[in-house]
Short mmCIF file of C-alpha atoms in Angstrom, two decimals:
data_model
loop_
_atom_site.label_atom_id
_atom_site.label_comp_id
_atom_site.label_asym_id
_atom_site.label_seq_id
_atom_site.Cartn_x
_atom_site.Cartn_y
_atom_site.Cartn_z
CA UNK A 1 101.62 92.09 108.70
CA UNK A 2 102.95 88.21 107.55
CA UNK A 3 102.08 85.12 108.93
CA UNK A 4 102.42 81.50 108.98
CA UNK A 5 100.19 78.59 109.73
CA UNK A 6 100.99 76.38 113.12
CA UNK A 7 100.83 72.59 113.39
CA UNK A 8 97.35 73.14 115.53
CA UNK A 9 95.71 75.41 112.95
CA UNK A 10 92.91 74.84 111.36
CA UNK A 11 93.53 74.44 107.43
CA UNK A 12 90.60 76.68 106.58
CA UNK A 13 93.25 79.73 107.46
CA UNK A 14 95.88 78.89 104.29
CA UNK A 15 98.72 81.10 105.61
CA UNK A 16 101.42 79.57 103.97
CA UNK A 17 104.01 76.88 105.97
CA UNK A 18 106.85 79.08 105.93
CA UNK A 19 107.63 82.64 104.33
CA UNK A 20 111.17 84.73 102.89
CA UNK A 21 111.24 88.08 103.02
CA UNK A 22 113.48 90.61 101.57
CA UNK A 23 113.67 93.83 102.59
CA UNK A 24 115.34 96.77 102.09
CA UNK A 25 117.48 94.56 100.06
CA UNK A 26 119.49 93.78 102.81
CA UNK A 27 117.47 91.46 105.28
CA UNK A 28 116.15 87.78 104.17
CA UNK A 29 114.13 87.10 106.48
CA UNK A 30 112.89 83.33 107.27
CA UNK A 31 109.11 82.98 108.71
CA UNK A 32 108.39 79.26 109.57
CA UNK A 33 106.32 77.75 112.93
CA UNK A 34 108.92 75.49 113.49
CA UNK A 35 108.33 71.60 114.05
CA UNK A 36 109.88 68.69 115.85
CA UNK A 37 111.05 68.49 119.28
CA UNK A 38 111.95 71.84 120.72
CA UNK A 39 115.76 70.21 121.80
CA UNK A 40 118.01 70.97 118.68
CA UNK A 41 115.40 73.58 116.67
CA UNK A 42 117.60 76.01 115.62
CA UNK A 43 120.20 73.12 113.60
CA UNK A 44 117.06 71.39 112.60
CA UNK A 45 115.89 75.81 111.00
CA UNK A 46 119.67 76.45 110.05
CA UNK A 47 120.33 73.05 107.52
CA UNK A 48 116.69 74.41 106.13
CA UNK A 49 117.34 77.44 105.08
CA UNK A 50 120.58 77.90 105.13
CA UNK A 51 121.24 77.58 101.35
CA UNK A 52 119.38 81.29 101.15
CA UNK A 53 122.26 82.72 103.62
CA UNK A 54 118.89 85.32 106.12
CA UNK A 55 119.30 88.19 108.72
CA UNK A 56 116.95 86.33 111.09
CA UNK A 57 115.42 83.16 111.65
CA UNK A 58 111.55 84.17 112.81
CA UNK A 59 109.70 80.40 114.11
CA UNK A 60 107.86 79.54 117.50
CA UNK A 61 106.53 76.14 117.84
CA UNK A 62 108.31 75.44 121.02
CA UNK A 63 106.13 79.09 123.43
CA UNK A 64 109.81 79.79 124.44
CA UNK A 65 111.28 83.16 123.29
CA UNK A 66 113.97 83.09 122.12
CA UNK A 67 116.90 86.40 120.82
CA UNK A 68 120.27 85.42 120.10
CA UNK A 69 122.53 84.74 117.36
CA UNK A 70 123.59 81.16 116.23
CA UNK A 71 126.13 80.83 113.57
CA UNK A 72 126.31 83.68 112.44
CA UNK A 73 122.04 84.21 112.05
CA UNK A 74 119.75 86.09 114.62
CA UNK A 75 116.60 83.61 116.12
CA UNK A 76 113.96 85.48 117.12
CA UNK A 77 111.03 83.62 118.63
CA UNK A 78 108.18 85.83 120.34
CA UNK A 79 107.04 82.97 122.42
CA UNK A 80 103.28 82.72 123.52
CA UNK A 81 101.20 85.40 124.56
CA UNK A 82 98.83 82.54 126.24
CA UNK A 83 100.56 79.83 126.80
CA UNK A 84 104.08 80.35 127.07
CA UNK A 85 106.26 77.89 128.88
CA UNK A 86 107.16 79.30 131.77
CA UNK A 87 106.67 82.87 131.09
CA UNK A 88 104.01 84.66 129.06
CA UNK A 89 105.99 86.91 126.00
CA UNK A 90 105.24 88.58 122.80
CA UNK A 91 108.11 89.94 120.47
CA UNK A 92 108.89 92.86 118.47
CA UNK A 93 110.85 93.29 114.80
CA UNK A 94 111.52 97.01 113.90
CA UNK A 95 113.81 98.28 111.10
CA UNK A 96 115.41 101.39 112.12
CA UNK A 97 117.72 103.25 110.73
CA UNK A 98 118.55 100.58 107.96
CA UNK A 99 119.14 97.53 110.94
CA UNK A 100 117.08 95.47 112.58
CA UNK A 101 115.96 95.97 116.30
CA UNK A 102 114.31 93.06 117.84
CA UNK A 103 113.08 92.60 121.86
CA UNK A 104 110.94 90.14 123.97
CA UNK A 105 108.34 91.88 126.14
CA UNK A 106 107.47 89.68 129.23
CA UNK A 107 104.13 90.12 129.75
#
């Protein structure tokens, strides 16, 4: 399990603001909480991480689930299990047969 700090987390948690994960020398996954308005968040995150050439960008901040390709990169936001916008949701990411399988579950 990996975690990054969010804008409402206490500093005592001492999580990093972002992580770059390399999995099986095949996938680069960028993890961040996100920032700013929900409108344009994918563009901001793409600009932040484009040089790294990620397979996936995992983020939160908007409390809205998202699982879609944008500019060839999977953008994955699990939403929020307790304080979702419109719905409460969780996300599961699995690595199976050298393929990333990512799903959103409405709870």
